[in-house]
Each structure stands twice: as C-alpha cells, then as structure tokens.
XYZ file of C-alpha atoms in Angstrom:
657
model
C -175.759 -96.855 -17.590
C -172.309 -95.265 -17.792
C -171.885 -93.007 -20.796
C -168.397 -92.632 -22.142
C -167.784 -89.183 -23.511
C -166.995 -88.894 -27.218
C -163.411 -87.849 -27.842
C -162.355 -85.110 -30.210
C -159.635 -86.784 -32.189
C -158.796 -86.692 -35.860
C -160.292 -89.449 -38.027
C -158.734 -92.756 -37.115
C -158.749 -95.745 -39.354
C -159.016 -99.455 -38.412
C -157.679 -98.878 -34.854
C -159.989 -96.695 -32.720
C -157.261 -95.912 -30.195
C -159.774 -96.209 -27.354
C -159.582 -98.465 -24.332
C -162.537 -98.831 -21.989
C -161.619 -99.350 -18.337
C -164.068 -100.882 -15.861
C -163.502 -101.156 -12.115
C -165.964 -103.837 -11.080
C -165.587 -103.094 -7.366
C -166.593 -99.435 -7.565
C -168.592 -99.566 -10.771
C -166.471 -96.735 -12.143
C -165.851 -96.693 -15.890
C -163.617 -94.473 -17.976
C -162.006 -94.290 -21.355
C -158.331 -93.884 -22.186
C -156.847 -92.691 -25.430
C -154.305 -95.439 -26.203
C -153.643 -94.545 -29.820
C -150.077 -93.561 -28.967
C -149.514 -97.170 -27.869
C -150.506 -98.353 -31.316
C -147.070 -97.753 -32.946
C -145.373 -99.674 -30.159
C -147.748 -102.575 -29.503
C -150.031 -102.586 -32.584
C -153.091 -103.874 -30.706
C -154.449 -105.148 -27.396
C -152.403 -108.340 -27.624
C -149.100 -106.589 -27.066
C -150.597 -103.745 -25.064
C -152.102 -106.221 -22.600
C -148.627 -107.598 -21.845
C -147.466 -104.070 -21.006
C -150.502 -103.495 -18.793
C -149.977 -106.722 -16.841
C -146.265 -106.153 -16.320
C -146.454 -102.486 -15.396
C -149.697 -102.336 -13.377
C -149.480 -105.479 -11.249
C -147.156 -105.742 -8.224
C -145.009 -108.892 -8.218
C -147.049 -110.363 -5.364
C -150.376 -110.255 -7.244
C -151.887 -113.677 -7.970
C -154.506 -114.513 -10.643
C -157.562 -114.329 -8.383
C -156.483 -111.091 -6.690
C -158.914 -108.217 -7.428
C -155.942 -106.244 -8.803
C -155.446 -108.696 -11.618
C -156.555 -107.384 -15.009
C -158.533 -109.058 -17.741
C -157.942 -107.440 -21.154
C -160.398 -108.215 -23.943
C -159.407 -106.898 -27.354
C -160.001 -106.913 -31.086
C -157.111 -106.907 -33.577
C -156.214 -103.909 -35.681
C -157.593 -105.454 -38.896
C -160.859 -106.645 -37.354
C -163.848 -105.258 -39.282
C -161.891 -104.878 -42.526
C -161.771 -107.238 -45.510
C -158.440 -108.694 -44.362
C -158.395 -112.451 -44.967
C -159.241 -114.365 -41.814
C -159.638 -111.284 -39.569
C -162.129 -112.802 -37.158
C -160.434 -113.365 -33.792
C -161.208 -111.965 -30.382
C -158.456 -112.159 -27.768
C -158.223 -112.168 -23.970
C -155.123 -111.756 -21.783
C -154.644 -112.007 -18.048
C -152.410 -113.377 -15.329
C -153.561 -116.994 -15.547
C -154.298 -119.519 -12.770
C -152.847 -122.499 -14.651
C -149.251 -121.263 -14.834
C -149.470 -118.173 -12.602
C -147.997 -116.131 -15.445
C -148.825 -114.920 -18.943
C -152.170 -116.235 -20.176
C -153.693 -115.421 -23.527
C -156.204 -116.975 -25.903
C -157.927 -116.267 -29.191
C -161.233 -117.457 -30.603
C -163.099 -117.159 -33.869
C -165.822 -114.664 -33.239
C -168.351 -112.118 -34.330
C -167.799 -110.404 -30.993
C -164.518 -108.797 -32.021
C -166.251 -106.786 -34.760
C -169.072 -105.880 -32.394
C -166.566 -104.588 -29.826
C -164.847 -102.329 -32.321
C -168.192 -101.088 -33.664
C -168.879 -99.877 -30.121
C -165.809 -97.656 -30.506
C -163.341 -99.677 -28.425
C -160.178 -101.591 -29.298
C -159.837 -102.922 -25.760
C -161.760 -103.431 -22.533
C -159.747 -103.746 -19.326
C -161.429 -105.142 -16.215
C -160.189 -104.923 -12.636
C -161.693 -105.438 -9.181
C -164.518 -107.802 -8.177
C -168.241 -107.267 -8.634
C -170.324 -107.541 -5.478
C -172.754 -109.834 -7.291
C -172.717 -111.783 -10.552
C -172.948 -109.406 -13.503
C -172.771 -109.158 -17.239
C -171.442 -106.248 -19.264
C -173.536 -104.691 -22.028
C -171.540 -102.456 -24.384
C -173.110 -100.187 -26.978
C -171.887 -97.054 -28.765
C -169.665 -95.347 -26.186
C -171.795 -96.849 -23.411
C -171.399 -99.660 -20.909
C -173.939 -101.064 -18.514
C -172.980 -103.361 -15.634
C -176.105 -105.508 -15.278
C -177.122 -108.039 -12.652
C -176.556 -111.671 -13.684
C -177.519 -113.405 -10.449
C -180.189 -115.435 -12.212
C -177.642 -116.564 -14.818
C -175.112 -117.884 -12.287
C -174.949 -121.633 -12.627
C -176.079 -121.657 -16.260
C -174.186 -123.382 -19.049
C -172.723 -121.157 -21.723
C -175.498 -122.133 -24.118
C -178.140 -121.179 -21.552
C -176.298 -117.948 -20.818
C -176.231 -117.015 -24.501
C -180.017 -117.308 -24.696
C -180.520 -115.520 -21.355
C -178.434 -112.537 -22.436
C -180.125 -112.349 -25.813
C -183.519 -112.387 -24.085
C -182.417 -109.751 -21.579
C -181.283 -107.241 -24.236
C -184.027 -108.191 -26.718
C -181.613 -109.084 -29.507
C -181.691 -112.673 -30.829
C -178.643 -112.043 -33.014
C -176.293 -110.745 -30.297
C -172.968 -112.472 -29.875
C -171.837 -113.173 -26.324
C -168.661 -114.066 -24.469
C -169.549 -116.100 -21.371
C -168.256 -118.484 -18.734
C -169.897 -121.719 -17.630
C -169.978 -123.521 -14.277
C -166.230 -124.258 -14.596
C -165.416 -120.558 -14.587
C -167.740 -119.872 -11.700
C -166.107 -122.597 -9.657
C -162.591 -121.399 -10.460
C -161.540 -124.540 -12.308
C -157.923 -123.743 -13.179
C -158.327 -123.981 -16.949
C -161.868 -122.723 -17.310
C -162.261 -120.970 -20.667
C -164.437 -118.288 -22.216
C -166.908 -119.344 -24.894
C -168.107 -117.178 -27.769
C -171.784 -117.964 -28.206
C -171.892 -121.759 -27.730
C -168.944 -123.218 -29.586
C -165.714 -121.219 -29.994
C -163.400 -121.162 -26.976
C -160.861 -118.616 -25.802
C -159.013 -121.579 -24.309
C -155.794 -122.345 -22.431
C -154.617 -120.461 -19.387
C -157.812 -120.099 -17.373
C -159.283 -116.771 -18.508
C -162.720 -118.114 -17.635
C -161.671 -118.743 -14.039
C -160.344 -115.192 -13.652
C -163.636 -113.796 -14.971
C -165.385 -116.113 -12.520
C -163.295 -114.738 -9.677
C -164.481 -111.261 -10.702
C -168.087 -112.514 -10.907
C -168.405 -111.568 -14.577
C -170.734 -114.076 -16.231
C -170.891 -112.606 -19.724
C -170.016 -109.722 -22.014
C -172.092 -108.602 -25.001
C -171.328 -105.752 -27.417
C -173.686 -104.185 -29.961
C -172.298 -101.097 -31.734
C -172.997 -99.169 -34.909
C -169.808 -97.207 -35.481
C -168.292 -97.804 -38.924
C -164.811 -99.249 -39.375
C -162.866 -97.661 -42.216
C -159.543 -98.189 -43.883
C -157.267 -95.271 -44.775
C -156.359 -96.294 -48.338
C -158.916 -98.697 -49.754
C -157.112 -99.022 -53.106
C -153.801 -100.141 -51.584
C -155.627 -102.297 -49.090
C -157.571 -104.142 -51.822
C -154.377 -104.580 -53.816
C -152.706 -106.177 -50.812
C -155.509 -108.601 -50.099
C -156.000 -109.465 -53.798
C -152.544 -111.065 -53.933
C -153.139 -112.860 -50.621
C -156.514 -114.165 -51.777
C -154.891 -115.575 -54.918
C -152.371 -117.519 -52.823
C -155.095 -118.741 -50.480
C -157.040 -119.940 -53.499
C -154.272 -122.280 -54.613
C -153.136 -123.412 -51.159
C -153.406 -127.140 -50.424
C -154.281 -126.183 -46.835
C -157.458 -124.448 -48.024
C -158.754 -127.737 -49.427
C -158.240 -129.365 -46.044
C -159.869 -126.584 -43.999
C -162.801 -126.128 -46.398
C -163.491 -129.832 -46.553
C -163.221 -130.944 -42.968
C -161.555 -128.246 -40.877
C -158.487 -129.140 -38.780
C -159.769 -132.697 -38.334
C -159.172 -133.141 -42.063
C -155.544 -133.795 -41.111
C -156.583 -136.797 -38.988
C -155.209 -139.542 -41.222
C -151.929 -137.689 -41.722
C -151.596 -136.923 -38.018
C -152.069 -140.604 -37.249
C -148.940 -141.295 -39.294
C -146.981 -138.587 -37.494
C -148.371 -139.212 -34.036
C -151.533 -138.991 -31.953
C -151.404 -139.679 -28.164
C -152.944 -143.023 -27.169
C -153.706 -144.065 -23.601
C -152.209 -140.959 -21.996
C -149.105 -140.857 -24.283
C -148.175 -144.494 -23.607
C -148.216 -144.843 -27.390
C -147.863 -142.323 -30.232
C -150.328 -143.840 -32.683
C -153.878 -145.054 -32.311
C -154.750 -148.754 -32.646
C -155.443 -149.335 -36.337
C -158.986 -150.562 -35.723
C -159.643 -147.387 -33.717
C -158.641 -145.200 -36.679
C -161.580 -146.399 -38.766
C -164.034 -146.189 -35.881
C -163.328 -142.562 -34.948
C -162.346 -141.171 -38.339
C -163.514 -137.552 -38.187
C -163.650 -137.300 -41.992
C -166.175 -140.090 -42.461
C -168.034 -138.782 -39.416
C -168.518 -135.383 -41.065
C -169.552 -136.983 -44.367
C -172.249 -138.862 -42.494
C -173.523 -136.261 -40.045
C -172.409 -132.821 -41.302
C -175.219 -130.465 -42.253
C -173.685 -127.079 -43.165
C -170.529 -124.989 -42.959
C -169.850 -122.453 -40.213
C -167.654 -119.395 -40.852
C -166.755 -116.066 -39.309
C -166.141 -112.523 -40.600
C -163.310 -112.309 -43.091
C -162.780 -116.084 -43.249
C -161.662 -117.304 -46.686
C -161.726 -120.976 -45.793
C -164.432 -121.665 -43.183
C -163.404 -124.689 -41.141
C -166.492 -125.105 -38.970
C -169.336 -127.529 -39.616
C -172.624 -128.166 -37.857
C -173.256 -131.795 -36.989
C -176.487 -133.672 -36.452
C -176.050 -137.183 -35.044
C -179.007 -139.180 -36.374
C -178.389 -142.679 -35.055
C -176.762 -144.601 -32.225
C -176.776 -143.721 -28.565
C -176.079 -140.044 -29.254
C -178.881 -139.667 -31.790
C -180.452 -136.218 -31.710
C -177.215 -134.383 -30.791
C -176.824 -131.137 -32.729
C -173.545 -129.339 -32.180
C -170.610 -127.867 -34.072
C -167.821 -130.239 -35.156
C -164.866 -130.391 -32.839
C -161.265 -129.301 -33.449
C -158.394 -131.774 -33.882
C -157.416 -131.481 -30.196
C -160.471 -133.558 -29.256
C -159.024 -136.479 -31.270
C -155.769 -136.322 -29.335
C -156.973 -135.344 -25.868
C -160.129 -137.489 -25.648
C -160.514 -140.073 -28.395
C -156.880 -141.170 -28.480
C -155.648 -140.306 -25.017
C -158.642 -141.992 -23.389
C -159.063 -144.742 -26.033
C -162.667 -143.958 -26.912
C -164.133 -146.022 -29.731
C -167.423 -144.307 -30.569
C -166.827 -141.771 -33.329
C -169.782 -139.534 -32.475
C -168.462 -139.141 -28.903
C -165.976 -136.519 -30.116
C -168.878 -134.214 -31.027
C -170.684 -134.937 -27.759
C -167.667 -134.433 -25.469
C -166.691 -131.226 -27.282
C -170.214 -129.856 -26.764
C -170.080 -130.882 -23.086
C -166.810 -129.024 -22.501
C -168.140 -125.929 -24.305
C -171.333 -125.947 -22.250
C -169.448 -126.249 -18.969
C -166.844 -123.691 -20.112
C -163.773 -125.868 -19.610
C -160.713 -126.097 -21.865
C -160.817 -129.440 -23.676
C -157.164 -130.294 -23.071
C -157.522 -129.355 -19.417
C -160.407 -131.817 -19.146
C -158.868 -134.699 -21.107
C -155.418 -134.235 -19.541
C -156.252 -134.932 -15.909
C -158.737 -137.649 -16.853
C -156.013 -139.412 -18.846
C -153.662 -139.061 -15.890
C -156.321 -140.520 -13.606
C -157.060 -143.490 -15.877
C -153.392 -144.439 -16.157
C -152.852 -144.001 -12.415
C -155.847 -146.241 -11.738
C -154.531 -148.826 -14.208
C -151.189 -148.810 -12.393
C -152.748 -149.041 -8.908
C -151.685 -145.529 -7.853
C -155.315 -144.476 -7.537
C -158.096 -146.629 -6.107
C -161.862 -146.309 -5.805
C -161.249 -144.506 -2.496
C -160.041 -141.443 -4.423
C -162.278 -141.758 -7.486
C -165.691 -141.614 -5.785
C -166.089 -145.359 -6.195
C -165.501 -145.379 -9.955
C -163.315 -148.117 -11.390
C -161.741 -146.005 -14.082
C -161.283 -147.750 -17.413
C -160.054 -146.679 -20.824
C -162.771 -145.675 -23.280
C -165.587 -145.469 -20.722
C -167.607 -142.629 -22.225
C -170.081 -142.347 -19.342
C -167.231 -141.993 -16.867
C -165.578 -139.305 -18.985
C -168.752 -137.191 -19.182
C -169.365 -137.674 -15.432
C -165.816 -136.579 -14.627
C -166.140 -133.469 -16.781
C -169.309 -132.562 -14.844
C -167.577 -133.206 -11.528
C -164.543 -131.172 -12.520
C -166.673 -128.240 -13.649
C -168.575 -128.178 -10.391
C -165.569 -129.191 -8.205
C -167.470 -132.135 -6.787
C -165.715 -135.075 -5.148
C -162.773 -136.451 -7.168
C -163.527 -133.702 -9.728
C -162.231 -131.162 -7.234
C -158.782 -132.722 -7.556
C -158.950 -133.046 -11.347
C -159.997 -129.386 -11.590
C -156.420 -128.506 -10.606
C -155.149 -130.003 -13.881
C -152.949 -133.072 -14.166
C -149.938 -131.313 -12.630
C -151.971 -130.003 -9.676
C -153.729 -133.331 -9.183
C -150.390 -135.145 -9.148
C -149.118 -132.684 -6.544
C -152.061 -133.631 -4.331
C -151.888 -137.415 -4.840
C -148.126 -137.920 -5.115
C -147.055 -141.610 -4.953
C -145.187 -141.357 -8.243
C -148.215 -140.112 -10.171
C -146.217 -137.070 -11.304
C -144.684 -139.077 -14.159
C -148.084 -139.556 -15.771
C -149.080 -135.864 -15.681
C -148.368 -134.835 -19.264
C -147.789 -131.104 -19.146
C -145.297 -128.315 -19.596
C -145.358 -125.325 -17.268
C -148.359 -127.039 -15.643
C -150.407 -126.694 -18.866
C -151.988 -130.011 -19.924
C -150.782 -131.176 -23.328
C -152.434 -132.896 -26.225
C -149.350 -132.367 -28.392
C -146.693 -135.034 -28.840
C -143.129 -133.781 -28.656
C -141.757 -137.094 -29.951
C -143.284 -136.580 -33.392
C -141.215 -133.706 -34.804
C -138.618 -131.520 -33.159
C -139.698 -128.065 -34.310
C -143.262 -128.779 -33.245
C -142.053 -130.079 -29.895
C -139.666 -127.176 -29.266
C -142.443 -124.715 -29.979
C -144.783 -126.543 -27.598
C -142.311 -126.531 -24.711
C -141.042 -122.932 -24.982
C -144.529 -121.483 -25.327
C -144.766 -118.576 -22.886
C -148.354 -119.339 -21.944
C -147.543 -122.987 -21.151
C -147.639 -126.071 -23.341
C -149.389 -125.525 -26.646
C -148.699 -125.247 -30.349
C -150.413 -122.123 -31.674
C -147.953 -119.517 -30.381
C -144.598 -121.097 -31.285
C -144.821 -124.393 -33.162
C -144.291 -124.439 -36.946
C -147.479 -126.201 -38.095
C -146.282 -126.650 -41.682
C -143.639 -129.028 -40.339
C -146.506 -131.477 -39.677
C -149.026 -130.591 -42.378
C -146.965 -132.055 -45.229
C -147.413 -129.004 -47.469
C -145.122 -129.659 -50.474
C -141.809 -127.808 -50.024
C -141.624 -124.795 -52.310
C -139.470 -121.687 -52.717
C -141.856 -119.491 -50.739
C -141.384 -116.021 -49.307
C -141.536 -117.454 -45.772
C -138.756 -119.995 -46.353
C -136.646 -117.497 -48.274
C -136.936 -115.117 -45.355
C -135.680 -117.872 -43.042
C -132.862 -118.794 -45.375
C -134.132 -122.396 -45.374
C -135.001 -124.764 -48.152
C -138.058 -126.966 -48.022
C -135.910 -129.980 -47.105
C -134.444 -128.181 -44.108
C -137.913 -127.327 -42.862
C -139.485 -130.735 -43.318
C -137.028 -133.152 -41.698
C -138.946 -133.834 -38.478
C -136.033 -135.230 -36.522
C -133.424 -132.623 -37.351
C -132.170 -130.680 -34.302
C -129.888 -128.112 -35.925
C -132.219 -125.469 -37.379
C -135.545 -125.965 -35.626
C -134.986 -122.849 -33.509
C -135.239 -120.804 -36.687
C -138.609 -122.260 -37.567
C -139.860 -121.706 -34.052
C -138.579 -118.120 -34.117
C -140.546 -117.387 -37.262
C -143.660 -119.050 -35.845
C -143.390 -116.868 -32.747
C -143.410 -113.780 -34.944
C -146.184 -114.711 -37.347
C -148.548 -115.995 -34.654
C -148.107 -112.835 -32.591
C -148.776 -110.654 -35.623
C -151.880 -112.714 -36.326
C -153.023 -112.202 -32.737
C -152.402 -108.463 -33.089
C -154.353 -108.124 -36.306
C -157.118 -110.609 -35.500
C -156.120 -112.848 -38.396
C -156.710 -116.566 -37.953
C -153.392 -118.408 -38.085
C -154.862 -120.884 -40.589
C -154.682 -118.066 -43.125
C -151.018 -117.430 -42.442
C -147.596 -118.876 -43.131
C -147.810 -120.606 -39.767
C -149.529 -123.493 -41.562
C -148.557 -122.943 -45.193
C -145.379 -120.963 -46.005
C -147.077 -119.507 -49.078
C -149.860 -117.767 -47.147
C -149.891 -114.477 -45.183
C -146.353 -113.506 -44.183
C -144.783 -110.642 -42.283
C -144.556 -108.384 -45.343
C -148.217 -108.993 -46.172
C -149.269 -107.932 -42.683
C -147.132 -104.784 -42.884
C -148.803 -103.824 -46.175
C -152.309 -104.469 -44.887
C -151.803 -102.585 -41.601
C -150.227 -99.631 -43.427
C -153.084 -99.358 -45.920
C -155.729 -99.907 -43.258
C -154.460 -97.392 -40.701
C -152.580 -94.828 -42.771
C -149.546 -95.354 -40.504
C -146.402 -96.601 -42.278
C -145.112 -99.995 -41.153
C -142.367 -102.086 -42.723
C -141.767 -105.804 -42.337
C -138.881 -104.963 -39.997
C -141.242 -102.880 -37.886
C -143.559 -105.854 -37.598
C -140.801 -108.213 -36.587
C -139.646 -105.752 -33.951
C -143.169 -105.392 -32.542
C -143.639 -109.170 -32.341
C -140.203 -109.675 -30.760
C -140.930 -106.955 -28.177
C -144.180 -108.689 -27.285
C -142.433 -112.063 -26.905
C -139.883 -110.502 -24.555
C -142.662 -108.912 -22.504
C -144.344 -112.306 -22.139
C -141.032 -113.780 -20.950
C -140.645 -110.868 -18.549
C -144.146 -111.472 -17.112
C -143.255 -115.101 -16.452
C -139.943 -114.073 -14.894
C -141.754 -111.610 -12.616
C -144.708 -113.770 -11.506
C -143.558 -117.404 -11.818
C -140.574 -119.597 -10.991
C -140.180 -120.852 -14.556
C -136.615 -121.313 -15.757
C -134.810 -123.403 -18.314
C -135.984 -126.669 -16.728
C -139.564 -125.782 -17.707
C -138.707 -125.699 -21.426
C -138.301 -129.477 -21.685
C -140.891 -132.090 -22.678
C -142.387 -134.370 -20.002
C -140.052 -137.128 -18.854
C -142.035 -139.785 -20.678
C -141.482 -137.932 -23.942
C -137.760 -137.720 -23.313
C -137.193 -141.250 -22.081
C -139.569 -143.556 -23.964
C -139.071 -144.325 -27.687
C -142.000 -144.303 -30.111
C -143.549 -147.772 -29.832
C -145.074 -148.171 -33.277
C -145.843 -146.474 -36.587
C -143.488 -144.863 -39.098
C -141.334 -143.425 -36.310
C -141.118 -146.675 -34.340
C -137.980 -146.696 -32.222
C -137.400 -142.933 -32.464
C -136.446 -141.376 -29.155
C -135.636 -137.782 -28.220
C -132.020 -137.167 -27.270
C -131.852 -135.101 -24.071
C -128.414 -133.687 -24.850
C -129.357 -132.710 -28.365
C -132.592 -131.199 -27.073
C -130.552 -129.072 -24.657
C -128.283 -127.925 -27.490
C -131.321 -127.082 -29.612
C -132.889 -125.182 -26.705
C -129.733 -123.200 -26.081
C -129.489 -122.263 -29.783
C -133.046 -120.970 -29.401
C -132.072 -118.879 -26.365
C -129.026 -117.439 -28.099
C -131.146 -116.483 -31.074
C -133.214 -114.352 -28.697
C -130.211 -113.181 -26.656
C -131.621 -114.793 -23.529
C -129.667 -116.409 -20.717
C -128.778 -120.003 -21.698
C -128.694 -121.110 -18.029
C -131.983 -119.658 -16.829
C -133.931 -118.712 -20.009
C -134.449 -115.203 -18.561
C -134.361 -112.241 -20.970
C -131.174 -110.205 -20.688
C -130.618 -106.473 -20.547
C -129.177 -106.819 -24.015
C -132.375 -108.326 -25.441
C -134.664 -105.894 -23.599
C -132.688 -102.677 -24.250
C -132.629 -103.366 -27.985
C -136.448 -103.299 -27.833
C -136.669 -100.084 -25.738
C -137.656 -102.098 -22.648
C -134.981 -100.738 -20.276
C -137.498 -100.188 -17.463
C -138.493 -103.871 -17.714
C -134.815 -104.864 -17.416
C -134.464 -102.584 -14.377
C -137.387 -104.219 -12.580
C -136.202 -107.750 -13.326
C -132.711 -106.840 -12.153
C -134.105 -105.688 -8.779
C -135.814 -109.049 -8.444
C -132.674 -110.975 -9.353
C -134.352 -112.347 -12.455
C -132.551 -110.556 -15.228
C -130.583 -112.941 -17.402
C -126.866 -112.733 -17.938
C -125.441 -111.997 -21.374
C -126.083 -115.066 -23.511
C -123.171 -117.364 -24.074
C -121.383 -117.408 -27.398
C -122.159 -120.229 -29.782
C-alpha cells in the first residue's frame, strides 16, 4: 500500500486539484497539486494533451514505457449537473500513433473523485499483470496474474471478489488489450466502452488489467444556490427536448428508422441504405419492445439511454446483455449484412467481453468480406473460411481470433488500414477509414457530419467534431446555439450545403470538448439538440460549482486551446497532413446508389474548398493543416509553436479567403 499524504490546501470545490502519478516500473507513486492548471485546461481532458505533448520525446511510440495513460473525471462529476457521468482516458494511441482519447458512461468517474483525485497518470511497465486499487488518498498495485486472459465480465467479478465489494465499479481490459490489438478498448464494468484509439492496448502494454476506485471524500459545490438555478433552466429545456423522447425510449438506436433514410452503410459501404426487407428484420426499436427488461442509467443522467435485454427465443435465447449503441447497426448489421435482429445484442456483448472497439472489429471484417467477394482474398489467407455476407458464426469467430491474434485474426487486429497494408493487391480501396481509424460513419450522407468525421483529431469518428443535430432532424428553432453561430435553422439543416458547414463543425468541436472536460454526456448538450446545454450554460455551472469565475468566452478559449494541442500532438508524433482530412476514396467517387439521396455524390473540389474554409477559421495552414504560430500564440502556446518549428511542422500563416 502506498499512502498519499494529505495536502494542506484551502477548501476546493468540484475540482480536487490533485493528480496521482504512478510509475509502474518502479512502483513509485506520488501526488501533484495541479489546481493551477485548472484555469488553463479545466480538467484532465485538456491537461492530458499538455502532458503528452510536453513529457514525451518525439520518438516515443504508443507501446514505449514512457508513454502516459491519463485517466480523469470531469470538473462537474459528482455534482447534480445534467448528464455528468463520463470517465475519460487519453494516451498516445496505437491506431493513429497520435492523439487518442475516449469517454464512457460510468460510475467510476465519481468513485475516482471521491478518492480525492481528478486524474491518474500512469507510466512505465509493470513486471507482472496488475490491477490498481484506489481508496481515500491511497493506491495499491496488486497482482493480477490470475486475471490475465479473463474477459472483462470475468475481470469485473474477480476484482469485486478480491476487494470484497460486490458494488465496486471497475475499468478493465479484455484479451484484445492483453494481445495489443490496435483498437482494444477499456470497458467500465461489463458494458460501457472507452472506445476508439486503442487505450486498452496501451494499458495491456503496461500490463494493467484493471483499475478500481472506492473513496468516501465528499464533492461539494461553491455556490449551491447559483448552481441549482443554472441547472433548473437546463432541466426545463431537457424536459421539452424531442431528443429526450428518443433517448428515453430506445437510446441512440431510436434514430434507426431516420438514419436509414439519411444513410447506413451496407456491405462495407457499397450502398448507403439497407435492403428494405432487412430494415424490418433488424429494427432495434421493435427488438427492444420485445426483449427489453429495464432501463440503465448513470449518475446525473436526465435521459437514461441504456436498456437491459433478455433474448427469450431463437438461437440466441438466454442471452442477457445491455442493448447496443447505434454504431452496431452500421458497423455490423448493415456493413456485414446480418439479418438476425438479436445478433446486434450478441455481437455487442462479445466485443465488450473481449475488450475490442466495435467499429475496429466490424471495419476489418467488412473489408475482408468484400475482398473475399472480389477475389482479393482466398481461403489461404482466411484460415479456410469462405467469407460470406451475413454469416453470424464467422463474424463471432473472427472477433475471437482478432482478440487473441490467432491466424487470420492477427492481420485483422491491425485494423482495416493495417490489414490492407499487409495484403495489398488493391485491397486498400475497401479499407474504410480516416487516419487509419475504422469508420462506421457515412460521409456521403451530410456534409457537416462528414467534415467533422474526417477532421477529427483522434481519427475518424463523429463525437468530437460532427454536428449531430444536422442528422437528428430536430425541428429548426431560434435557439441560443444557432444564434451564437449566426445561422438560421435552414442553414444548419441542408445536408448537402458546402458553404457554412465549417461553422457547425467549429461549434461541435467546442461543445464536445467542454462536455469532455466537465464529464457531461454529449446527448445532454447542444451537440445533438441546439436547445440543450450550450457554452454559456457550462460557464455558469462551472463558475457556481468551483467558485472560480468563467465566462462563455473563457470556455471557448479553453476548448480552442485544447483542439490546437491535439493538432500539435498529431503534428509531433504522426505524418498526418491535409490529405488525411478527406473521406475514403469510395465516399468521394461513388454516388449514393439508392434512397432519398440516390445519385448524390461528393464533389472533391467543393470538399477541398470547405476544408480550407475550416482551416482558415482556425488559422491553420491550408496546405498542410498544421497549426500556425498565429493560432498557437493567441492561445499562449508559444512553446508549442517553438517545438513544432524546430521539427519543420509549424504551419505557415493561413491564406486569405
């Protein structure tokens, strides 16, 4: 047991200002007072970007012992803030080689802060598998040799048994993380994933199997009256939001029918809508009506989107698992043309148990199935399997093989981009990714959504940059969010407009980063409904909770600084440039084949113009996408500009419009 000495600081509210450091190689642990970083970075989300950029030499790679893993809780975690339930993890990730970050609904985030820590930073490599047990100002590094090889569900039970607490909440990795599968994720308990980027693989490289926190320290707000006033207004807006009805009823999969109209990948993006007969067979809404048993929610959630499922008939009878997110529809059911509705629950549970990101599992399998269909792959590469669309047994087998790096699974474990690099023979065209991150998102459906997916600093994905309300069909209104953008509802909702999408993406980048900093679920924010939590709301809540004064402009500056640090990390550690901010070639070259957007095709020249407007908005180099001294100096990041300049990766002054 390593006791962390209590610090003699004045009463702090909401943010503890304490960061626990653990060197896994030496076993040394210490605490740092990081409260002074709070005004600059707000929470561990932004602070982790600073740590990675400043503490890692440019030659460090994700599996190097020097790499850091930063686990953090947002500044509003443990308060009554609507939707404040997320735990976050940042690292240098093995999928892209650059900035990697993920969030997950959790009880763990509250537990971490109740131990007295905002952040935990890991470095080094443990000599043997271990798990970390955090309590009030204490940390134990315990042996986890007997847990190595367990699924995340088995690990959850093993840790609870070991500490004698059946209610403990655990972050853990599965076999995929242990075997350094590129996009292995971290699972909270047995269902919620800190996905994308490969945080689970980095923990696996450090031989950390699990982390559990059980604290008793109270979390207080500085001005409870002002805080309650702020959240009262937000709760009223949440109560009348059309998005709440969707989330409360069926979670994100409640948008299934609407998404089918806009676009869902089918047969590895060959088509942008599902076959009509498939829609009825895999409808996630009717599936929940038939098999759903009870709702699942997390601390602070005003519209719980989770649901426990119990499959009572068919070949998957007896399966009990949480309902999947919408990604499963796109990345497994549609992409792989599966026709058994209950399979979406089964395959989601399989990925969670193995600790593998769902898109990073479905992506390379979709690539492999299309390559087999086209004769690029044969049974020689696929361990004798004749890959065929919709073959559920093959899909589950391949997930197992990927997670254990067995046979053909060892190739798929590199992701579609990595697998295509190995196989070659023209297979690269069918690897649907941006920045090597497997996609489930269509870029051909709506331009703001697509632009956000492709410019995402952590690699392809929609929850850090894409304006979700562009696709959710929330009725256009004169909301605070749209007024702030200077855009009417019509401007925001035209999916195929190129002119102003950079503005929507810019706002989404700000609001999602502020959500990550506070621990607020983006579903509660103006990311999905312009009438929900906006920048001003967050400033009011953080001010009342911490006693430190923040304005909306302060919040925008903090989020913009963080975005620039993420870009700087990628400039320092990867070779990403402007070319990596485009959709896959298939998305650019092939028109939509059916549905309401039949015949629609992205225009490469207009995409380039849209992308360059986005760069100019951020004052980044329009030729390389690198941040410039101008953009960095305005954010007090001169030392970052100096380092990038030495590397020859500082952008030139952005061109005039």
